[in-house]
CSV table of N, CA and C in Angstrom, one decimal:
chain,number,residue,atom,x,y,z
L,1,UNK,N,48.2,83.5,-10.6
L,1,UNK,CA,48.7,82.4,-9.8
L,1,UNK,C,50.3,82.5,-9.8
L,2,UNK,N,50.9,82.5,-8.7
L,2,UNK,CA,52.3,82.6,-8.6
L,2,UNK,C,53.0,81.3,-8.7
L,3,UNK,N,53.9,81.1,-9.6
L,3,UNK,CA,54.7,79.9,-9.8
L,3,UNK,C,55.6,79.7,-8.7
L,4,UNK,N,55.8,78.4,-8.2
L,4,UNK,CA,56.7,78.1,-7.2
L,4,UNK,C,57.8,77.1,-7.8
L,5,UNK,N,59.0,77.0,-7.2
L,5,UNK,CA,60.0,76.1,-7.8
L,5,UNK,C,59.6,74.6,-7.4
L,6,UNK,N,59.9,73.8,-8.2
L,6,UNK,CA,59.6,72.3,-8.0
L,6,UNK,C,60.4,72.0,-6.7
L,7,UNK,N,59.7,71.4,-5.7
L,7,UNK,CA,60.3,71.0,-4.4
L,7,UNK,C,60.9,69.6,-4.4
L,8,UNK,N,60.5,68.8,-5.2
L,8,UNK,CA,60.9,67.4,-5.1
L,8,UNK,C,61.8,66.9,-6.2
L,9,UNK,N,62.6,66.1,-5.9
L,9,UNK,CA,63.6,65.6,-6.9
L,9,UNK,C,62.9,64.3,-7.4
L,10,UNK,N,63.3,63.7,-8.5
L,10,UNK,CA,62.7,62.5,-8.9
L,10,UNK,C,62.7,61.4,-7.9
L,11,UNK,N,63.8,61.1,-7.1
L,11,UNK,CA,63.8,60.1,-6.2
L,11,UNK,C,62.7,60.4,-5.1
L,12,UNK,N,62.6,61.7,-4.7
L,12,UNK,CA,61.5,62.0,-3.7
L,12,UNK,C,60.2,61.8,-4.3
L,13,UNK,N,59.9,62.0,-5.6
L,13,UNK,CA,58.6,61.7,-6.2
L,13,UNK,C,58.3,60.2,-6.1
L,14,UNK,N,59.3,59.5,-6.5
L,14,UNK,CA,59.1,58.0,-6.4
L,14,UNK,C,58.8,57.6,-5.0
L,15,UNK,N,59.5,58.2,-3.9
L,15,UNK,CA,59.2,57.7,-2.6
L,15,UNK,C,57.8,58.2,-2.1
L,16,UNK,N,57.4,59.4,-2.5
L,16,UNK,CA,56.0,59.9,-2.1
L,16,UNK,C,55.0,59.0,-2.8
L,17,UNK,N,55.1,58.6,-4.0
L,17,UNK,CA,54.2,57.7,-4.7
L,17,UNK,C,54.1,56.4,-4.0
L,18,UNK,N,55.2,55.8,-3.6
L,18,UNK,CA,55.3,54.5,-2.9
L,18,UNK,C,54.6,54.6,-1.7
L,19,UNK,N,54.8,55.8,-0.9
L,19,UNK,CA,54.2,56.0,0.5
L,19,UNK,C,52.5,56.1,0.3
L,20,UNK,N,52.2,56.9,-0.7
L,20,UNK,CA,50.7,57.1,-1.0
L,20,UNK,C,50.1,55.8,-1.3
L,21,UNK,N,50.8,55.0,-2.1
L,21,UNK,CA,50.3,53.6,-2.5
L,21,UNK,C,49.9,52.8,-1.3
L,22,UNK,N,50.9,52.7,-0.4
L,22,UNK,CA,50.8,51.9,0.8
L,22,UNK,C,49.7,52.5,1.7
L,23,UNK,N,49.7,53.7,1.9
L,23,UNK,CA,48.7,54.3,2.9
L,23,UNK,C,47.2,54.4,2.4
L,24,UNK,N,47.0,54.7,1.0
L,24,UNK,CA,45.7,54.7,0.6
L,24,UNK,C,45.1,53.4,-0.1
L,25,UNK,N,46.0,52.5,-0.6
L,25,UNK,CA,45.6,51.4,-1.2
L,25,UNK,C,46.0,50.1,-0.6
L,26,UNK,N,46.8,50.2,0.2
L,26,UNK,CA,47.3,49.0,1.0
L,26,UNK,C,48.1,48.0,0.2
L,27,UNK,N,48.7,48.5,-0.9
L,27,UNK,CA,49.6,47.7,-1.8
L,27,UNK,C,50.7,48.5,-2.3
L,28,UNK,N,51.9,47.9,-2.6
L,28,UNK,CA,53.0,48.7,-2.9
L,28,UNK,C,52.9,49.1,-4.4
L,29,UNK,N,53.6,50.2,-4.6
L,29,UNK,CA,53.8,50.7,-5.9
L,29,UNK,C,55.2,50.3,-6.4
L,30,UNK,N,55.3,49.2,-7.3
L,30,UNK,CA,56.7,48.7,-7.6
L,30,UNK,C,57.2,49.1,-8.9
L,31,UNK,N,56.6,50.1,-9.6
L,31,UNK,CA,57.0,50.6,-10.8
L,31,UNK,C,57.7,52.0,-10.7
L,32,UNK,N,57.8,52.7,-11.7
L,32,UNK,CA,58.5,54.0,-11.9
L,32,UNK,C,57.5,55.2,-11.8
L,33,UNK,N,57.8,56.3,-11.0
L,33,UNK,CA,57.0,57.5,-11.1
L,33,UNK,C,58.0,58.6,-11.5
L,34,UNK,N,57.7,59.4,-12.6
L,34,UNK,CA,58.6,60.4,-13.2
L,34,UNK,C,58.1,61.6,-13.4
L,35,UNK,N,58.7,62.8,-13.6
L,35,UNK,CA,58.2,64.0,-14.1
L,35,UNK,C,58.3,63.9,-15.6
L,36,UNK,N,57.4,64.4,-16.2
L,36,UNK,CA,57.4,64.6,-17.7
L,36,UNK,C,56.9,66.0,-18.1
L,37,UNK,N,58.0,66.8,-18.3
L,37,UNK,CA,57.6,68.2,-18.7
L,37,UNK,C,57.0,68.4,-20.0
L,38,UNK,N,56.8,67.4,-20.8
L,38,UNK,CA,56.1,67.6,-22.1
L,38,UNK,C,54.6,67.5,-22.0
L,39,UNK,N,54.1,67.1,-20.8
L,39,UNK,CA,52.7,67.0,-20.6
L,39,UNK,C,52.3,68.5,-20.6
L,40,UNK,N,51.2,68.9,-21.3
L,40,UNK,CA,50.6,70.1,-21.3
L,40,UNK,C,49.3,70.4,-20.8
L,41,UNK,N,48.4,69.5,-21.1
L,41,UNK,CA,46.9,69.9,-20.7
L,41,UNK,C,46.6,68.9,-19.5
L,42,UNK,N,47.4,68.0,-19.1
L,42,UNK,CA,47.1,67.1,-18.0
L,42,UNK,C,48.0,67.0,-16.9
L,43,UNK,N,47.5,66.8,-15.7
L,43,UNK,CA,48.4,66.7,-14.5
L,43,UNK,C,49.3,65.5,-14.4
L,44,UNK,N,48.8,64.4,-15.0
L,44,UNK,CA,49.5,63.2,-15.0
L,44,UNK,C,48.9,62.1,-15.8
L,45,UNK,N,49.7,61.0,-16.0
L,45,UNK,CA,49.1,59.9,-16.8
L,45,UNK,C,49.7,58.6,-16.3
L,46,UNK,N,49.0,57.6,-16.5
L,46,UNK,CA,49.3,56.1,-16.2
L,46,UNK,C,49.6,55.4,-17.5
L,47,UNK,N,50.7,54.9,-17.6
L,47,UNK,CA,51.2,54.2,-18.8
L,47,UNK,C,50.9,52.8,-18.7
L,48,UNK,N,49.9,52.3,-19.6
L,48,UNK,CA,49.4,50.9,-19.5
L,48,UNK,C,50.6,49.9,-19.9
L,49,UNK,N,51.5,50.3,-20.8
L,49,UNK,CA,52.6,49.3,-21.2
L,49,UNK,C,53.6,49.0,-20.2
L,50,UNK,N,54.2,50.0,-19.6
L,50,UNK,CA,55.2,49.8,-18.5
L,50,UNK,C,54.7,50.1,-17.1
L,51,UNK,N,53.5,50.3,-16.9
L,51,UNK,CA,52.9,50.6,-15.7
L,51,UNK,C,53.6,51.8,-14.9
L,52,UNK,N,54.2,52.8,-15.6
L,52,UNK,CA,54.8,53.9,-14.9
L,52,UNK,C,53.8,55.0,-14.7
L,53,UNK,N,54.1,56.0,-13.9
L,53,UNK,CA,53.2,57.2,-13.7
L,53,UNK,C,54.0,58.3,-14.0
L,54,UNK,N,53.5,59.2,-15.0
L,54,UNK,CA,54.2,60.4,-15.4
L,54,UNK,C,53.5,61.6,-14.8
L,55,UNK,N,54.1,62.5,-14.3
L,55,UNK,CA,53.6,63.7,-13.6
L,55,UNK,C,54.0,64.9,-14.3
L,56,UNK,N,53.1,65.8,-14.5
L,56,UNK,CA,53.4,67.1,-15.0
L,56,UNK,C,54.1,68.0,-13.9
L,57,UNK,N,55.4,68.5,-14.1
L,57,UNK,CA,56.0,69.2,-12.9
L,57,UNK,C,55.3,70.6,-12.7
L,58,UNK,N,54.5,71.1,-13.7
L,58,UNK,CA,53.8,72.3,-13.6
L,58,UNK,C,52.8,72.3,-12.4
L,59,UNK,N,52.2,71.0,-12.2
L,59,UNK,CA,51.2,70.9,-11.2
L,59,UNK,C,51.7,71.3,-9.8
L,60,UNK,N,52.9,70.7,-9.5
L,60,UNK,CA,53.5,71.0,-8.2
L,60,UNK,C,54.0,72.5,-8.1
L,61,UNK,N,54.5,73.1,-9.3
L,61,UNK,CA,55.0,74.5,-9.2
L,61,UNK,C,53.9,75.4,-9.1
L,62,UNK,N,52.7,75.2,-9.7
L,62,UNK,CA,51.7,76.1,-9.7
L,62,UNK,C,50.8,75.9,-8.5
L,63,UNK,N,50.5,74.8,-8.0
L,63,UNK,CA,49.5,74.6,-7.0
L,63,UNK,C,50.0,73.9,-5.7
L,64,UNK,N,51.3,73.5,-5.7
L,64,UNK,CA,51.8,72.9,-4.5
L,64,UNK,C,51.7,71.4,-4.2
L,65,UNK,N,52.0,71.0,-3.1
L,65,UNK,CA,52.1,69.6,-2.7
L,65,UNK,C,50.7,69.0,-2.7
L,66,UNK,N,49.7,69.6,-2.2
L,66,UNK,CA,48.4,69.1,-2.1
L,66,UNK,C,47.8,68.6,-3.4
L,67,UNK,N,47.9,69.4,-4.4
L,67,UNK,CA,47.5,69.1,-5.7
L,67,UNK,C,48.4,68.0,-6.4
L,68,UNK,N,49.6,67.9,-6.1
L,68,UNK,CA,50.5,66.8,-6.5
L,68,UNK,C,50.0,65.5,-5.9
L,69,UNK,N,49.7,65.5,-4.6
L,69,UNK,CA,49.2,64.3,-4.0
L,69,UNK,C,47.8,63.9,-4.7
L,70,UNK,N,47.0,64.7,-5.0
L,70,UNK,CA,45.8,64.4,-5.6
L,70,UNK,C,46.0,63.8,-6.9
L,71,UNK,N,46.9,64.3,-7.7
L,71,UNK,CA,47.2,63.8,-9.1
L,71,UNK,C,47.8,62.4,-9.0
L,72,UNK,N,48.7,62.1,-8.0
L,72,UNK,CA,49.3,60.9,-7.8
L,72,UNK,C,48.4,59.9,-7.4
L,73,UNK,N,47.4,60.2,-6.3
L,73,UNK,CA,46.3,59.3,-6.1
L,73,UNK,C,45.4,59.0,-7.2
L,74,UNK,N,45.1,59.9,-8.0
L,74,UNK,CA,44.3,59.5,-9.2
L,74,UNK,C,44.9,58.5,-10.2
L,75,UNK,N,46.2,58.8,-10.4
L,75,UNK,CA,46.9,57.9,-11.2
L,75,UNK,C,47.2,56.5,-10.6
L,76,UNK,N,47.3,56.4,-9.2
L,76,UNK,CA,47.3,55.3,-8.6
L,76,UNK,C,46.1,54.5,-8.6
L,77,UNK,N,45.0,55.1,-8.7
L,77,UNK,CA,43.7,54.3,-8.9
L,77,UNK,C,43.8,53.7,-10.3
L,78,UNK,N,44.2,54.3,-11.3
L,78,UNK,CA,44.3,53.6,-12.6
L,78,UNK,C,45.3,52.4,-12.4
L,79,UNK,N,46.4,52.6,-11.8
L,79,UNK,CA,47.5,51.6,-11.6
L,79,UNK,C,47.0,50.5,-11.0
L,80,UNK,N,46.4,50.6,-9.8
L,80,UNK,CA,46.0,49.5,-9.0
L,80,UNK,C,44.8,48.7,-9.7
L,81,UNK,N,43.8,49.4,-10.3
L,81,UNK,CA,42.7,48.7,-10.9
L,81,UNK,C,43.2,47.9,-12.1
L,82,UNK,N,44.1,48.5,-12.9
L,82,UNK,CA,44.6,47.9,-14.1
L,82,UNK,C,45.4,46.6,-13.8
L,83,UNK,N,46.2,46.6,-12.7
L,83,UNK,CA,47.0,45.4,-12.4
L,83,UNK,C,46.0,44.3,-11.8
L,84,UNK,N,44.9,44.8,-11.2
L,84,UNK,CA,44.0,43.8,-10.8
L,84,UNK,C,43.1,43.2,-11.8
L,85,UNK,N,43.1,43.8,-13.0
L,85,UNK,CA,42.1,43.4,-14.0
L,85,UNK,C,40.8,43.9,-13.9
L,86,UNK,N,40.5,45.0,-13.1
L,86,UNK,CA,39.3,45.5,-12.9
L,86,UNK,C,39.2,46.7,-13.9
L,87,UNK,N,38.1,47.5,-13.9
L,87,UNK,CA,37.8,48.7,-14.6
L,87,UNK,C,38.6,49.8,-14.2
L,88,UNK,N,39.6,50.1,-15.0
L,88,UNK,CA,40.6,51.2,-14.7
L,88,UNK,C,40.3,52.7,-15.5
L,89,UNK,N,39.3,52.5,-16.4
L,89,UNK,CA,39.1,53.8,-17.2
L,89,UNK,C,38.2,54.8,-16.5
L,90,UNK,N,38.2,56.0,-16.9
L,90,UNK,CA,37.5,57.1,-16.3
L,90,UNK,C,36.0,56.8,-16.2
L,91,UNK,N,35.4,56.1,-17.2
L,91,UNK,CA,33.9,55.9,-17.1
L,91,UNK,C,33.6,54.6,-16.3
L,92,UNK,N,34.5,53.8,-16.0
L,92,UNK,CA,34.2,52.6,-15.2
L,92,UNK,C,33.7,52.8,-13.8
L,93,UNK,N,32.9,52.0,-13.4
L,93,UNK,CA,32.2,52.2,-12.0
L,93,UNK,C,33.4,51.8,-11.0
L,94,UNK,N,34.2,50.8,-11.2
L,94,UNK,CA,35.3,50.4,-10.3
L,94,UNK,C,36.1,51.7,-10.1
L,95,UNK,N,36.5,52.3,-11.2
L,95,UNK,CA,37.3,53.5,-11.0
L,95,UNK,C,36.8,54.6,-10.3
L,96,UNK,N,35.5,55.0,-10.6
L,96,UNK,CA,34.8,56.0,-9.8
L,96,UNK,C,34.7,55.7,-8.4
L,97,UNK,N,34.4,54.5,-8.0
L,97,UNK,CA,34.2,54.0,-6.7
L,97,UNK,C,35.6,54.2,-6.0
L,98,UNK,N,36.7,53.7,-6.6
L,98,UNK,CA,38.0,53.9,-5.9
L,98,UNK,C,38.3,55.3,-5.8
L,99,UNK,N,38.1,56.1,-6.6
L,99,UNK,CA,38.4,57.6,-6.5
L,99,UNK,C,37.6,58.2,-5.2
L,100,UNK,N,36.4,57.8,-5.1
L,100,UNK,CA,35.6,58.3,-4.0
L,100,UNK,C,36.2,57.8,-2.6
L,101,UNK,N,36.4,56.5,-2.6
L,101,UNK,CA,37.0,55.8,-1.4
L,101,UNK,C,38.3,56.5,-0.9
L,102,UNK,N,39.2,56.9,-2.0
L,102,UNK,CA,40.6,57.3,-1.5
L,102,UNK,C,40.5,58.9,-1.5
L,103,UNK,N,39.5,59.6,-1.8
L,103,UNK,CA,39.3,61.0,-1.9
L,103,UNK,C,40.2,61.6,-3.0
L,104,UNK,N,40.4,60.9,-4.1
L,104,UNK,CA,41.1,61.3,-5.2
L,104,UNK,C,40.3,62.2,-6.0
L,105,UNK,N,40.9,63.2,-6.6
L,105,UNK,CA,40.2,64.1,-7.6
L,105,UNK,C,40.0,63.6,-8.9
L,106,UNK,N,38.8,63.8,-9.5
L,106,UNK,CA,38.4,63.3,-10.9
L,106,UNK,C,39.3,64.0,-11.9
L,107,UNK,N,39.4,65.3,-11.7
L,107,UNK,CA,40.2,66.2,-12.6
L,107,UNK,C,41.2,67.0,-11.9
L,108,UNK,N,42.4,67.3,-12.4
L,108,UNK,CA,43.3,68.3,-11.8
L,108,UNK,C,42.8,69.8,-12.1
L,109,UNK,N,43.3,70.7,-11.4
L,109,UNK,CA,43.1,72.1,-11.6
L,109,UNK,C,43.6,72.5,-13.0
L,110,UNK,N,43.1,73.4,-13.7
L,110,UNK,CA,43.5,73.8,-15.0
L,110,UNK,C,44.9,74.3,-14.9
L,111,UNK,N,45.7,74.0,-15.9
L,111,UNK,CA,47.0,74.4,-15.9
L,111,UNK,C,47.1,75.9,-16.7
L,112,UNK,N,48.0,76.7,-16.5
L,112,UNK,CA,48.0,78.0,-17.0
L,112,UNK,C,48.2,77.9,-18.4
L,113,UNK,N,48.8,77.1,-19.0
L,113,UNK,CA,49.1,77.0,-20.5
L,113,UNK,C,47.7,76.8,-21.2
L,114,UNK,N,46.9,76.1,-20.7
L,114,UNK,CA,45.6,75.8,-21.2
L,114,UNK,C,44.6,77.1,-21.1
L,115,UNK,N,44.8,77.8,-20.1
L,115,UNK,CA,43.9,78.9,-19.9
L,115,UNK,C,44.2,80.1,-20.8
L,116,UNK,N,45.4,80.3,-21.3
L,116,UNK,CA,45.9,81.4,-22.0
L,116,UNK,C,45.9,81.2,-23.5
L,117,UNK,N,45.1,80.3,-24.0
L,117,UNK,CA,45.1,80.1,-25.5
L,117,UNK,C,44.4,81.3,-26.1
L,118,UNK,N,45.0,81.7,-27.2
L,118,UNK,CA,44.4,82.8,-28.0
L,118,UNK,C,43.3,82.1,-28.9
L,119,UNK,N,42.3,82.9,-29.1
L,119,UNK,CA,41.1,82.6,-29.9
L,119,UNK,C,41.2,83.6,-31.1
L,120,UNK,N,41.0,82.9,-32.3
L,120,UNK,CA,41.1,83.7,-33.7
L,120,UNK,C,39.5,83.9,-34.1
L,121,UNK,N,39.2,85.1,-34.6
L,121,UNK,CA,37.9,85.2,-35.1
L,121,UNK,C,37.8,85.4,-36.6
L,122,UNK,N,37.0,84.8,-37.3
L,122,UNK,CA,36.8,84.8,-38.7
L,122,UNK,C,35.3,85.1,-39.0
L,123,UNK,N,35.1,85.9,-40.2
L,123,UNK,CA,33.8,86.2,-40.6
L,123,UNK,C,33.7,85.9,-42.0
L,124,UNK,N,32.5,85.5,-42.4
L,124,UNK,CA,32.3,85.2,-43.9
L,124,UNK,C,31.9,86.5,-44.6
L,125,UNK,N,32.6,86.8,-45.6
L,125,UNK,CA,32.4,88.0,-46.4
L,125,UNK,C,31.1,88.1,-47.0
L,126,UNK,N,30.4,87.0,-47.3
L,126,UNK,CA,29.1,87.1,-48.0
L,126,UNK,C,27.9,87.0,-47.0
L,127,UNK,N,27.9,86.1,-46.2
L,127,UNK,CA,26.6,85.9,-45.2
L,127,UNK,C,26.9,86.5,-43.8
L,128,UNK,N,28.1,86.8,-43.5
L,128,UNK,CA,28.4,87.4,-42.1
L,128,UNK,C,28.6,86.5,-41.0
L,129,UNK,N,28.5,85.2,-41.3
L,129,UNK,CA,28.6,84.3,-40.1
L,129,UNK,C,29.9,84.4,-39.5
L,130,UNK,N,30.0,84.1,-38.1
L,130,UNK,CA,31.2,84.3,-37.5
L,130,UNK,C,31.7,83.0,-36.9
L,131,UNK,N,33.0,82.8,-37.0
L,131,UNK,CA,33.6,81.6,-36.5
L,131,UNK,C,34.7,81.9,-35.5
L,132,UNK,N,34.9,81.0,-34.6
L,132,UNK,CA,36.0,81.2,-33.5
L,132,UNK,C,36.8,79.9,-33.7
L,133,UNK,N,38.2,80.1,-33.8
L,133,UNK,CA,39.0,78.9,-33.9
L,133,UNK,C,40.3,79.2,-33.0
L,134,UNK,N,40.8,78.1,-32.5
L,134,UNK,CA,42.1,78.2,-31.6
L,134,UNK,C,43.2,78.1,-32.7
L,135,UNK,N,43.2,77.5,-33.7
L,135,UNK,CA,44.2,77.4,-34.6
L,135,UNK,C,44.0,78.3,-35.8
L,136,UNK,N,45.0,78.7,-36.5
L,136,UNK,CA,44.8,79.7,-37.7
L,136,UNK,C,44.3,78.9,-38.8
L,137,UNK,N,43.2,79.5,-39.5
L,137,UNK,CA,42.7,78.9,-40.7
L,137,UNK,C,43.3,79.5,-41.9
L,138,UNK,N,43.6,78.7,-42.9
L,138,UNK,CA,44.1,79.2,-44.3
L,138,UNK,C,42.9,79.5,-45.0
L,139,UNK,N,42.7,81.0,-45.0
L,139,UNK,CA,41.5,81.5,-45.7
L,139,UNK,C,41.6,81.3,-47.2
L,140,UNK,N,42.6,81.0,-47.8
L,140,UNK,CA,42.7,80.8,-49.3
L,140,UNK,C,42.2,79.3,-49.5
L,141,UNK,N,42.2,78.4,-48.6
L,141,UNK,CA,41.7,77.1,-48.7
L,141,UNK,C,40.3,76.7,-48.3
L,142,UNK,N,40.0,77.4,-47.2
L,142,UNK,CA,38.7,77.1,-46.5
L,142,UNK,C,37.7,78.1,-46.8
L,143,UNK,N,36.4,77.7,-46.8
L,143,UNK,CA,35.3,78.5,-47.1
L,143,UNK,C,34.3,78.5,-46.0
L,144,UNK,N,33.3,79.4,-46.0
L,144,UNK,CA,32.2,79.4,-45.0
L,144,UNK,C,31.4,78.0,-45.3
L,145,UNK,N,31.1,77.5,-44.1
L,145,UNK,CA,30.3,76.2,-44.2
L,145,UNK,C,28.8,76.4,-44.5
L,146,UNK,N,28.3,77.5,-44.4
L,146,UNK,CA,26.9,77.9,-44.6
L,146,UNK,C,26.7,78.2,-46.0
L,147,UNK,N,27.5,79.1,-46.6
L,147,UNK,CA,27.3,79.7,-48.0
L,147,UNK,C,28.4,79.5,-49.0
L,148,UNK,N,29.5,78.9,-48.5
L,148,UNK,CA,30.7,78.7,-49.3
L,148,UNK,C,31.3,80.1,-49.6
L,149,UNK,N,31.1,81.1,-49.0
L,149,UNK,CA,31.8,82.5,-49.1
L,149,UNK,C,33.1,82.5,-48.6
L,150,UNK,N,33.8,83.5,-49.0
L,150,UNK,CA,35.3,83.7,-48.5
L,150,UNK,C,35.3,84.1,-47.2
L,151,UNK,N,36.3,83.5,-46.3
L,151,UNK,CA,36.5,83.8,-44.9
L,151,UNK,C,37.5,85.0,-44.8
L,152,UNK,N,37.2,85.9,-43.8
L,152,UNK,CA,38.2,86.9,-43.5
L,152,UNK,C,38.5,86.9,-41.9
L,153,UNK,N,39.7,87.2,-41.6
L,153,UNK,CA,40.0,87.1,-40.2
L,153,UNK,C,39.7,88.6,-39.7
L,154,UNK,N,39.0,88.6,-38.5
L,154,UNK,CA,38.6,89.7,-37.9
L,154,UNK,C,39.6,90.1,-36.8
L,155,UNK,N,40.1,91.3,-36.8
L,155,UNK,CA,41.1,91.7,-35.8
L,155,UNK,C,40.6,92.1,-34.5
């Protein structure tokens, strides 16, 4: 996947969010929409305390404007339902219905940082059981869960 440069400035992101809110939800977005480069595994998030929407800039750089609009519409579903006092969580029927009505995606496309995680392989020296872990395991502290044997990292 070829990365693109971010096309929008923060004021343009705010304006796009306000336009999408009026067009798809018929209500104004009166809070703040910002880029948050610290987001790693998600395309965006709605903040309950200050009602702001944070967007991962990697979404627009990797997938373009269409995916950015999808993320914003998804977060606007959370926003409007929360302000109305209706079910705004992913499992709530109000939320799922509003996603369907507005054509908003339930999930964003996977971000490259999440796809390229390394997997470490460990094997028990006694019983031979194999383990896969994303984080490094301290083999001097941890043992096999089956036989309590010593773990060895497999290269």
